Coordinates of C-alpha atoms in Angstrom, one line a residue:
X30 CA 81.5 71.6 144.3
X31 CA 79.2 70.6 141.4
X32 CA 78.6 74.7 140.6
X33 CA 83.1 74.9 140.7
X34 CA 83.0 72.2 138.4
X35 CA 80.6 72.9 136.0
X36 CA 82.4 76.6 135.8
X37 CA 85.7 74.9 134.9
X38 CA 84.3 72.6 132.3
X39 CA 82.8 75.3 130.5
X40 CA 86.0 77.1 130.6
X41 CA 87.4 74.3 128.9
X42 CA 85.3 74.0 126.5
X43 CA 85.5 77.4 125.7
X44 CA 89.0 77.4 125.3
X45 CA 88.9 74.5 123.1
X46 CA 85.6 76.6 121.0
X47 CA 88.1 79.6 120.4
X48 CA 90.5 80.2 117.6
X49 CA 94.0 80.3 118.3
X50 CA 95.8 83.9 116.9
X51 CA 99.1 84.6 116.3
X52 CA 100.3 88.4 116.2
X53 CA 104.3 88.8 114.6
X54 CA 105.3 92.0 115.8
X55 CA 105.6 94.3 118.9
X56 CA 105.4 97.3 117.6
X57 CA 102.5 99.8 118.3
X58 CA 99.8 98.1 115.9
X59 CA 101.1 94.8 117.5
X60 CA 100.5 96.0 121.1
X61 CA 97.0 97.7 119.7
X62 CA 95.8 94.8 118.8
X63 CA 96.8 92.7 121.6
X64 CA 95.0 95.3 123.6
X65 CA 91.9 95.0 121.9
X66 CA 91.7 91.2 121.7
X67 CA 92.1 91.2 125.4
X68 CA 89.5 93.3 125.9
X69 CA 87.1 90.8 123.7
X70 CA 88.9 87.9 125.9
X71 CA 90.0 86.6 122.7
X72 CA 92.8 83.9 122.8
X73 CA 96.0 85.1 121.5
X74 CA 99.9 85.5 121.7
X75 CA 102.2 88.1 120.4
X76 CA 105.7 87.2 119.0
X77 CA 108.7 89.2 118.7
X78 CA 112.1 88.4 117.5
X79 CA 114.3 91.0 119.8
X80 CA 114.9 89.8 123.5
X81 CA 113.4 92.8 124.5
X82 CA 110.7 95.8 123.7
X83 CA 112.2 98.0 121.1
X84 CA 111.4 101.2 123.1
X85 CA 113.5 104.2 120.9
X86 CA 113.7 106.7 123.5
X87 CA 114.4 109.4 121.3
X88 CA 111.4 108.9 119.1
X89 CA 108.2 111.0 118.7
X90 CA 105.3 110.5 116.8
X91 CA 102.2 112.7 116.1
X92 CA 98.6 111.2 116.8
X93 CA 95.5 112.5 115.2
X94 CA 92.1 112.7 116.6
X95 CA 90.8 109.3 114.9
X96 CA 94.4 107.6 116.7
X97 CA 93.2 109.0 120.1
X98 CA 89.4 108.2 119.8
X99 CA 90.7 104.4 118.9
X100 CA 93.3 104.3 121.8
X101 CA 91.1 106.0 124.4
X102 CA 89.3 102.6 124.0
X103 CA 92.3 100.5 125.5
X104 CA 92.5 103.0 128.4
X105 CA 94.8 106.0 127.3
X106 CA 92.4 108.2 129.4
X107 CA 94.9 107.4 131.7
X108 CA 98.1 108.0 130.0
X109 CA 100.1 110.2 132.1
X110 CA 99.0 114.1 130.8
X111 CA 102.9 115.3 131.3
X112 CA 104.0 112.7 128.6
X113 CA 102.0 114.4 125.9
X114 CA 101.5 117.5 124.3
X115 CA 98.5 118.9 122.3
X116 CA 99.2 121.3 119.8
X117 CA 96.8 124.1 118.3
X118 CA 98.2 125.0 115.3
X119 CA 100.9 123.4 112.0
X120 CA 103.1 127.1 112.0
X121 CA 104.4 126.6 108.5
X122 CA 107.9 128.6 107.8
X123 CA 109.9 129.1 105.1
X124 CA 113.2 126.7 106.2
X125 CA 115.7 129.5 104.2
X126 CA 114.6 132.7 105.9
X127 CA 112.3 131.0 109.2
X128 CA 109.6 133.6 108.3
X129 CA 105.8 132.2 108.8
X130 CA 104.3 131.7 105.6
X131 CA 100.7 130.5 107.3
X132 CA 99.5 128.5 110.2
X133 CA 96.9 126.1 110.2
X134 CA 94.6 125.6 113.3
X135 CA 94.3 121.6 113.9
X136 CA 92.1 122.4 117.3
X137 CA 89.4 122.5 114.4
X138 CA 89.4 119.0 114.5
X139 CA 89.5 118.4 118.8
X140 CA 87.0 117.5 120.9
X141 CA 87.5 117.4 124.3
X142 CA 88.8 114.0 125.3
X143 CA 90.0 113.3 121.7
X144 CA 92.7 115.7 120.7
X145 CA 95.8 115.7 118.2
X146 CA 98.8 114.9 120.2
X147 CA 102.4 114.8 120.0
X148 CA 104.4 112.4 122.7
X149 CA 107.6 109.9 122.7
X150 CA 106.9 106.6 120.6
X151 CA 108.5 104.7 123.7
X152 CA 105.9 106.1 126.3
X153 CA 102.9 105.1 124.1
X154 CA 105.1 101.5 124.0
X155 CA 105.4 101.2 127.3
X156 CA 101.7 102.1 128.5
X157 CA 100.4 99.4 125.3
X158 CA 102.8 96.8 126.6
X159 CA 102.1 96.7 130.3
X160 CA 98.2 95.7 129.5
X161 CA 99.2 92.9 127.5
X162 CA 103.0 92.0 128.7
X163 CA 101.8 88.3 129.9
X164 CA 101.2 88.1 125.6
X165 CA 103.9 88.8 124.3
X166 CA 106.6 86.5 123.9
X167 CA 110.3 87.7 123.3
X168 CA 113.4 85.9 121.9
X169 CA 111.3 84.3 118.9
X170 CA 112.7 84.2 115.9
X171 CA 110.8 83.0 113.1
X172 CA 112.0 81.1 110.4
X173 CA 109.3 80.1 108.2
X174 CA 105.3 80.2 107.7
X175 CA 103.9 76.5 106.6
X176 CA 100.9 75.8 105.5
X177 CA 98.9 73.3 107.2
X178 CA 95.5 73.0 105.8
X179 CA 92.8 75.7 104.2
X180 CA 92.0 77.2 108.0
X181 CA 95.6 76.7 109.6
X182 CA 99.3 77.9 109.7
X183 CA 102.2 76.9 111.8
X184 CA 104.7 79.2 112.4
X185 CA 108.2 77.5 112.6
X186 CA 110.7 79.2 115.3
X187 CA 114.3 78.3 115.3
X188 CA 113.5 75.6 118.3
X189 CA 110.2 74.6 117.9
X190 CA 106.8 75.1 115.7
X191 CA 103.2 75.9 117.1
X192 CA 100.2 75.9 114.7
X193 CA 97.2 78.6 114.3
X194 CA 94.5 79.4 113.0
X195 CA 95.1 83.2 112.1
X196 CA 98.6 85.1 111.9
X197 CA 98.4 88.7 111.8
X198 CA 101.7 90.0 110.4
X199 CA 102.5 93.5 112.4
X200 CA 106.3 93.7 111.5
X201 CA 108.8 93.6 108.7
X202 CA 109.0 90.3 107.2
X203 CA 112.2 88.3 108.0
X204 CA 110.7 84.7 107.3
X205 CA 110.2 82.7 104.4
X206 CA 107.2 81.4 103.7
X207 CA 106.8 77.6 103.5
X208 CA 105.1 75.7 100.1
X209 CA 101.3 76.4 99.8
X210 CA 101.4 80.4 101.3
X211 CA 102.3 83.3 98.4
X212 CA 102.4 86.4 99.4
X213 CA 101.9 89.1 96.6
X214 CA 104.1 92.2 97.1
X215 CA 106.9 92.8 99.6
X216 CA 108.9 94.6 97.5
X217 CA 109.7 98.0 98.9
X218 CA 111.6 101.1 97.2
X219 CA 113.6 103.7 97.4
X220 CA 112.8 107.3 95.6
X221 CA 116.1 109.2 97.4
X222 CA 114.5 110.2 100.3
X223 CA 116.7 110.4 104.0
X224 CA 115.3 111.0 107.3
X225 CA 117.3 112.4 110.2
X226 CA 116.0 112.7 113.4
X227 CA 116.8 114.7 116.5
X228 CA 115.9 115.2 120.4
X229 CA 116.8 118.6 121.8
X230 CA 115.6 120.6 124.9
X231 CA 116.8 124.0 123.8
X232 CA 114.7 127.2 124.0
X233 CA 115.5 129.0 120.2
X234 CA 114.0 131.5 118.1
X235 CA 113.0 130.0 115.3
X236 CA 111.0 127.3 117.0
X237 CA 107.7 127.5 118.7
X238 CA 107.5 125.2 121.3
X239 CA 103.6 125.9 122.0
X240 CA 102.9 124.2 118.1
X241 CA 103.6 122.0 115.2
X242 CA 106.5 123.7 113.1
X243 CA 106.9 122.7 109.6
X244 CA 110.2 124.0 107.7
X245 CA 109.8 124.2 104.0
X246 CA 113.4 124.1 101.9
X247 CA 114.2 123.1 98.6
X248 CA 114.0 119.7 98.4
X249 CA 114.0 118.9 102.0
X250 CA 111.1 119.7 105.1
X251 CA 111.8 120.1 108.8
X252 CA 109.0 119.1 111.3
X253 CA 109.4 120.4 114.6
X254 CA 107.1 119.8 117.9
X255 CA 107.2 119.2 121.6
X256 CA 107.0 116.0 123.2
X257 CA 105.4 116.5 126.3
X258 CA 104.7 119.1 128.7
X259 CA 108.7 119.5 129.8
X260 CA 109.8 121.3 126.8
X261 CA 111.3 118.2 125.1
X262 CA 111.0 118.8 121.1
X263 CA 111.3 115.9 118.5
X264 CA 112.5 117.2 115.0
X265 CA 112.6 115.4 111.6
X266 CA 114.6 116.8 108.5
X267 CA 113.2 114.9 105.3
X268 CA 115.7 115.5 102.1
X269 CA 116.0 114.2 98.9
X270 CA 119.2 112.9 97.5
X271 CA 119.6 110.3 94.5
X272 CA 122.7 108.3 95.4
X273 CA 122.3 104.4 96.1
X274 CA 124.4 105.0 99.4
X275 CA 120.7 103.1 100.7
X276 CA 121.9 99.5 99.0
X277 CA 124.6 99.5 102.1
X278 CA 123.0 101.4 104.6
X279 CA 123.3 99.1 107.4
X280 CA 127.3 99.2 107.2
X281 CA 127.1 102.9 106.0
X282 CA 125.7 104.5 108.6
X283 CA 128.3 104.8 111.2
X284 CA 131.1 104.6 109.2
X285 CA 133.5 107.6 108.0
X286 CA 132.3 107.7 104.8
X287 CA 128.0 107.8 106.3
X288 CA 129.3 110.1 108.5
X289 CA 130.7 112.6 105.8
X290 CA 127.4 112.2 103.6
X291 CA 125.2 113.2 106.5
X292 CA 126.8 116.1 107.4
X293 CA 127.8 117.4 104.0
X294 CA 123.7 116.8 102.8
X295 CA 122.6 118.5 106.5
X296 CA 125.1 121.6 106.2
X297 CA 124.2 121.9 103.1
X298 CA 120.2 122.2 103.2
X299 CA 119.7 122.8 106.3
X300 CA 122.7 124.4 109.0
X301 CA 123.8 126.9 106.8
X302 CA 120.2 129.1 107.0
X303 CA 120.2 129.6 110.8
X304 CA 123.0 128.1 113.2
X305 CA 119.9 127.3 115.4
X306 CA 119.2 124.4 113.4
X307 CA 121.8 122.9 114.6
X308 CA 120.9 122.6 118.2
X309 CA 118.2 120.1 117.5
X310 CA 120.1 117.8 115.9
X311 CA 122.9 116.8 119.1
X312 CA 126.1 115.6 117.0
X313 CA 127.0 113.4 120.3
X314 CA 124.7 111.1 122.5
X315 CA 121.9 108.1 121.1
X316 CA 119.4 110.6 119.7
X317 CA 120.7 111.6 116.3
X318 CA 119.5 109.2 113.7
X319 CA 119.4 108.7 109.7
X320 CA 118.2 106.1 107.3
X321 CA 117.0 105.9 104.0
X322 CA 113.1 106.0 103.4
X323 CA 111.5 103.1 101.6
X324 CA 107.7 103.1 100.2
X325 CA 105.8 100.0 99.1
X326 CA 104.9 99.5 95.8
X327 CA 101.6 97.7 96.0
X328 CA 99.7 96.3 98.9
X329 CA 100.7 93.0 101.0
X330 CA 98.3 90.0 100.5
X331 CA 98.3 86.6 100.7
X332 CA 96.8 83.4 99.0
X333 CA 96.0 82.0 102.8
X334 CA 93.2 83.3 104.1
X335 CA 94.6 82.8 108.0
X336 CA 97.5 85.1 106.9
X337 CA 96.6 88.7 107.7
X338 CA 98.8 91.7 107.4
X339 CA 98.1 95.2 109.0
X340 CA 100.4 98.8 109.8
X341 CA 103.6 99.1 107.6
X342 CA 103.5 95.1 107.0
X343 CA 100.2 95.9 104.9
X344 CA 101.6 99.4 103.3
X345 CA 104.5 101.6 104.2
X346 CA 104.2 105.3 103.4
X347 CA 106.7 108.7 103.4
X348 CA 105.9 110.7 106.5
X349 CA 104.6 113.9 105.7
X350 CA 100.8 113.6 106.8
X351 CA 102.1 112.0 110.2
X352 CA 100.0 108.9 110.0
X353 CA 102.6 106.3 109.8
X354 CA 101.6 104.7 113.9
X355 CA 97.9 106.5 113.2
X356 CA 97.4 103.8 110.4
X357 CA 99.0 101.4 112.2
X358 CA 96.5 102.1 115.4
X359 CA 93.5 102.5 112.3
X360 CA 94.1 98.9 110.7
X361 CA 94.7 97.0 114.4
X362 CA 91.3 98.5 115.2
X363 CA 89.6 97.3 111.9
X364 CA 90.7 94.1 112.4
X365 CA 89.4 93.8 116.2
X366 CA 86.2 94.8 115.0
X367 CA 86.3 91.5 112.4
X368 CA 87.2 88.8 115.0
X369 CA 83.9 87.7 117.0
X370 CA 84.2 86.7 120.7
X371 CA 85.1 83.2 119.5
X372 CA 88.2 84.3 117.6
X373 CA 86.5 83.7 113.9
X374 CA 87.6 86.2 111.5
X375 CA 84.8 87.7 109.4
X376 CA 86.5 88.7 106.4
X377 CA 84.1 92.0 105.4
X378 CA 86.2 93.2 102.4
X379 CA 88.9 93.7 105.0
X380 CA 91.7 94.6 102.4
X381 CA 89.3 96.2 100.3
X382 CA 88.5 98.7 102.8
X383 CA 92.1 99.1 104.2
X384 CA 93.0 99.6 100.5
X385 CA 90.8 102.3 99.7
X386 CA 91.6 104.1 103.1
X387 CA 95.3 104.1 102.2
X388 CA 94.8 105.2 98.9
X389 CA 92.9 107.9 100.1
X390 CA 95.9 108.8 102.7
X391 CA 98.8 108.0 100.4
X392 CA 97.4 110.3 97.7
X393 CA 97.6 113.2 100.6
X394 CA 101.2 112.1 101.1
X395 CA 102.3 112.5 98.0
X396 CA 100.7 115.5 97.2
X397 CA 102.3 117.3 100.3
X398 CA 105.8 115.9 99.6
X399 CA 105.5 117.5 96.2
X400 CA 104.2 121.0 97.8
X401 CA 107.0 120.5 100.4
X402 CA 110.2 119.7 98.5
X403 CA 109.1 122.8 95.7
X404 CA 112.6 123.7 94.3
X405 CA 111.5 126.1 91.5
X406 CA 111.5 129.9 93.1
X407 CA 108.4 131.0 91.0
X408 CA 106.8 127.6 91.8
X409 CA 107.5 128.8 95.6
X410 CA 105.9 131.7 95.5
X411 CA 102.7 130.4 94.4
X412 CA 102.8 127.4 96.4
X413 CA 103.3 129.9 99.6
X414 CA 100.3 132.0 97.8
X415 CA 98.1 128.6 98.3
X416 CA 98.9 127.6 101.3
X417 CA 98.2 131.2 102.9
X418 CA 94.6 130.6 101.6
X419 CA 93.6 126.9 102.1
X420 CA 95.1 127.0 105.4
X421 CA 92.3 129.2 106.3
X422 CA 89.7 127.8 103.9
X423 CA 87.5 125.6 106.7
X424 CA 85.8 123.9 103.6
X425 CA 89.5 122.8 102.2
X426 CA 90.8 121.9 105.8
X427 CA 87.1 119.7 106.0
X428 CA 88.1 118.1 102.7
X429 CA 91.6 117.5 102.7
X430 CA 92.6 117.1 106.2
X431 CA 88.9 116.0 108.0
X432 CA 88.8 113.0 106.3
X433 CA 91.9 111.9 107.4
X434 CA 91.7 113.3 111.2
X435 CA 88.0 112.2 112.0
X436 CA 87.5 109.2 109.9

């Protein structure tokens, strides 16, 4: 009895020792996180304003080798294989005529339990969630941050409050922040960019479901690429289009005059070049989806040194590396690695580091979303020339895409 005893004491003095972390956001680098601070039997809680896990069925994401090497850490060794696909090559295509301009091989950059992968956003989801589903609390809706003192927040929900020692901001911000707490930057904007995604389980031509293909137009890019091992393909078409139809969006979208946009803007750079486009992008059903794509213009900080922001709550980029959830995956695991195994946050240049890492990426981002939306035909031809020979240029690929991949 007196061995039972002494165990539970120094339980409870334990839990009374560790820090007390609040995580706003269920998203991928939500669940990450959650899943590494249970693995370091740190004491935490995950919030999330729907009544529900926003799962996005229809959704596919791309994971690079430094995404999988941080995952395989939480358990995703066991991830069901058929859920997942790993591609070889990027097939790159000219999106007017479908002919292969190059193809670039991304096995280069495997190894054998760490491998670029393609799979649906909700599996990866679901598999984070069920580690750490006792966590997470649903139905919380969070009104305002408060300052407290130097070393603690309380987060106030619309029926009660509860105070912390560290907040780790995973989501879009629809709070206010209370007297004492600034937060520099979160200001987003909007450069004319839409995204429209599709699900399709067609066998066509132009599409080679053993690899990555990437569609090159005129101000617009198609990316292409199975899902899993059951022929299931996610696309994305990425154009460019300067009206402020984005100030609305929310009540655009659906109506007559979103729908008309859409399809006027997708006929015309895209459906008209092949017919086959068209079966990726169902017109009936769940899966077809648009919206306006917003970028940050500086990086999220705050004057409260509890307050802590990591994924698209730190930065938000445009899509055309594929590292929007691999940066979300890469900043959950930096900050695991800053908490000790009493919950105490060791703040090593954390934004600093983060910083320069994104920098790093976005400067890649831009730089293909300029190579990709090339409108000028003489500027084509030479940017097809390039491409041809860095994509077999293993000292360019090292450069350019290694430090991104195997970081």
């Amino acid at each position: 009895y007196a061995a039972i005893i002494y165990k539970k004491s120094c339980a409870i003095f334990k839990e009374k020792l560790m820090k007390k972390i609040a995580i706003i956001g269920s998203g991928i680098s939500g669940l990450v996180l959650g899943n590494l601070f249970k693995k370091k039997g740190l004491h935490f809680k995950i919030f999330e304003k729907k009544k529900e896990l926003s799962i996005n069925e229809g959704y596919g994401i791309q994971l690079s080798t430094n995404s999988i090497r941080i995952l395989n850490t939480v358990g995703f060794m066991d991830f069901d294989n058929d859920k997942l696909f790993n591609p070889e090559k990027i097939i790159i295509k000219s999106l007017e005529n479908q002919k292969e301009i190059s193809n670039l091989n991304i096995d280069h950059f495997n190894i054998s339990n760490e491998k670029y992968s393609c799979l649906k956003r909700s599996n990866l989801v679901k598999f984070l969630y069920t580690q750490v589903k006792k966590y997470v609390h649903f139905d919380h809706q969070i009104l305002r941050l408060n300052n407290i003192s130097e070393k603690q927040v309380e987060i106030e929900f619309n029926n009660n409050s509860e105070i912390f020692d560290y907040i780790i901001i995973a989501s879009g911000l629809s709070f206010e922040f209370g007297k004492g707490i600034k937060k520099e930057n979160d200001q987003n904007y909007f450069d004319g960019y839409y995204a429209v995604r599709g699900t399709s389980s067609e066998n066509l031509n132009l599409i080679d479901k053993d690899n990555i293909n990437l569609f090159l137009g005129k101000n617009s890019h198609l990316v292409s690429y199975p899902l899993d091992k059951l022929n299931s393909l996610n696309s994305i078409f990425i154009f460019r289009d300067k009206k402020e139809n984005h100030k609305y969006f929310n009540k655009y979208r659906y109506s007559r005059e979103g729908f008309k946009f859409l399809n006027e803007k997708i006929q015309e750079k895209l459906f008209k070049f092949n017919d086959e486009y068209k079966y990726l992008f169902p017109s009936e059903g769940s899966y077809l989806k648009w919206w306006p794509l917003y970028q940050s213009k500086s990086f999220s900080n705050s004057n409260h040194k509890s307050l802590i922001y990591i994924g698209d709550a730190f930065f938000k980029t445009l899509p055309t590396m594929a590292q929007g959830a691999g940066q979300a995956i890469e900043s959950a695991y930096e900050i695991n690695e800053l908490f000790d195994i009493k919950g105490e946050f060791k703040n090593i240049n954390y934004f600093k580091g983060r910083k320069k890492r994104i920098n790093l990426i976005n400067r890649r981002i831009k730089f293909n979303n300029l190579i990709f939306h090339i409108s000028n035909p003489v500027f084509i031809i030479l940017r097809n020339l390039m491409i041809k020979l860095f994509s077999k240029n293993k000292f360019f690929l090292k450069f350019y895409l290694g430090k991104i991949y195997k970081n």
